[in-house]
Amino acid sequence: MYAQMVKTASNRVKTREEMSPEEQHFQDKIDNDVKIEPKDWMPEDYRRTLIRQIGQHAHSEVVGQLPEGNWITRAPTLERKAILLAKVQDEAGHGLYLYSAAETLGVSRDELIELLHEGKMKYSSIFNYPTLNWADIGAVGWLVDGAAIINQVALQRTSYGPYSRAMIRICKEESFHARQGYSAIMKMAFGTPEQKKMAQDAVNRLWFPALMMFGPSDKDSVHSEQSMAWKIKVKTNDELRQQFVDQTVPQIDYLGLERPDPTIKWNEERGHYDFAMPDWDEFFNVIKGNGPCNADRMENRRKAWEDGAWVREGLLEHARKKAARKVAAE
Amino acid sequence: MKNEWPLWEVFIRGQHGLAHRHVGSLHAPDAETAILNARDVYTRRNEGVSIWVVEAKHIAASSPSEKGPLFEPSESKIYRHPTFFDIPEEVGHM
Amino acid sequence: MAEVDKDKLYQFLLRMGDNTLILGHRVSEWCGHSPVLEEDIALANTALDLIGQTQMWLGYAGEVQGEGKSADDLAFLRDAWDFRNVLLVELPNGDFGRTMMRQFLYDAWSSIMLGHLQKSTDERIAAIAAKASKEAAYHVERSSGTVVGLGDGTEESHNRMQAALDYLWPYVGEMFASDEIDLAMAAAGIAPDPANLRDEYDALVGRVLDEATLAIPAGNYVHKGGRDGRMHTEHLGHLLCEMQWLQRAYPGCEW
Ligand SMILES: [Fe+2]
Ligand SMILES: [Fe+2]
């Protein structure tokens, strides 16, 4: 997802007997759905894992502005331009809310940003894929935000209060993202042959990367197990991925597009669609930095940050001068 | 980070006359800019008619629910601010 | 409303709508690249307001023209010589300082102009101005604050803002250069003669630049040619290439 493969610090889940009284009390609260708040006692691993997860999520929102931002100046109508700009702006807001949530854990936004720029923190693999034609804008809203929403709706119940509240606010704002995407791709799929070709091309390219967003199967992952016990992860990667596929296949069919994976088939017995897994080698390569856009995305983010340094410093210096003048006048 | 803009907590009063409510936080160099930023960040969907901002470090918060802390958080773990106080639990439909 | 030449009214509306169209486009180029998230979100709001104003101005322009053209037709299917925006708004963004200085110099004009247009004898124009002037009042508050903050900030930010002002100032005069279209609008009570707005503008801009510790450059040469379409900068063509590409490459589609 936007936070894929978040490692927990410990390598296995403690049994109750191994827990200190504080840890037991902490786990009881989680089991009873009592939210953990910033000043409450928490295990150091919980805090560190959350910083990694929320930080990764925040970075994904901000880096995620770039592939869609790529089309703002080429949007084909004034209305589409306004919708897209408002949508990408929302993602900046999501980044802001999530950095704020992470800041309650004792790390600052600028620290997290520097970690990202030094390559010490990650963001979702999906944003390392390019947006190549206008239909990609529809497909990103529909598939990528669609996948993200599935995860984020689940995370509204996460155990850490500030994270949960950020998710609630984000989910409220997400309501239009997937819809504007689907409405854009509907125009393409039902438009001229060239438009339909763009729509098919977008779905073909983005389908498997969208499935990768949920991360590899977590059957054997001890990290997932600990995160589930702490309720900073609420459903397994496979559950969420299945939910996404089940919801999306009929939407592809409705558009009259070919399914991007010929093996997709309704499984009567399971009550779910069967489908092919993405190429996990490709996924790990993208995570390692070898995706089609990794280098460009990071260069863009670093450039924006470095070019903006004089602005941040200038405005701060002005605030200091103003405060000093006020004191001097009193 | 020595040149990081301070953190501000944002409180907004909506259309319906209820009290100002904490909606989130943001960074700004000074109070005036914090109000403008709050307007741009937190009222994009007509959420408010009045904005308060307060620098996070000036907020005093009640003690956490557990008393008798056996494990004091270390100095490096100071919680910078008690953010996101209460936002209603209702969930926007998808 | 007094009788007014339809083509002149159309030209006036293009001037209003092309300013917001081109500036909105320029500001939107910042999305995802601003110095800090709060600014990114604020700039997007500004661009969104400008796009909304464009829809109103060009929508009305299309009606007045009477050839069944929509705001989109006018935005995406005219060539550079038919654009009527001032040169100031088509200049490239430059650094953040230049963008904010350009924004302030435009916002100051636009907030004053829209204030007068609310009293237009043309009800449609008065209604558009009523909505847009609320937005413009916020824009100028925001951009003037940034100009002051960066002008009176660090040495580097001060120098960059002074350089931005030096570069942009020669483009300011075009906003106040009146011609026979403006005189016709003024005679009909549709819009003020822009030349008459200059004192108000100089007072506002002077006060802000003063606070920003920035000096208005000495020369009084004025670059023009945008609002009458006589000679745009080289930059407009590139902007249109990008903005109009899909509509041009795939004509007649619904999007
Ligand atoms: Fe988002
Ligand atoms: Fe989204």
PDB file of N, CA and C and ligand atoms in Angstrom, chain A residues 2 61 91 94 170 174, ligand 1:
ATOM      1  N   TYR A   2       0.325   2.367   0.446  1.00  0.00           N
ATOM      2  CA  TYR A   2       1.161   3.569   0.500  1.00  0.00           C
ATOM      3  C   TYR A   2       2.301   3.338   1.493  1.00  0.00           C
ATOM      4  N   GLU A  61       2.088  10.218  -0.393  1.00  0.00           N
ATOM      5  CA  GLU A  61       1.118  11.237  -0.815  1.00  0.00           C
ATOM      6  C   GLU A  61       1.830  12.349  -1.576  1.00  0.00           C
ATOM      7  N   GLU A  91      -3.843  15.641  -2.321  1.00  0.00           N
ATOM      8  CA  GLU A  91      -2.775  14.715  -1.957  1.00  0.00           C
ATOM      9  C   GLU A  91      -1.693  15.441  -1.154  1.00  0.00           C
ATOM     10  N   HIS A  94      -3.030  15.523   2.200  1.00  0.00           N
ATOM     11  CA  HIS A  94      -2.898  14.231   2.883  1.00  0.00           C
ATOM     12  C   HIS A  94      -1.488  14.063   3.439  1.00  0.00           C
ATOM     13  N   ILE A 170      -8.753  11.939   5.725  1.00  0.00           N
ATOM     14  CA  ILE A 170      -8.336  11.638   4.356  1.00  0.00           C
ATOM     15  C   ILE A 170      -9.430  10.885   3.607  1.00  0.00           C
ATOM     16  N   GLU A 174     -11.083  11.607   0.097  1.00  0.00           N
ATOM     17  CA  GLU A 174     -10.844  10.681  -1.014  1.00  0.00           C
ATOM     18  C   GLU A 174     -12.097  10.420  -1.818  1.00  0.00           C
TER      19      GLU A 174
HETATM   20 FE    FE D   1      -4.255  10.631  -0.767  1.00  0.00          FE
END
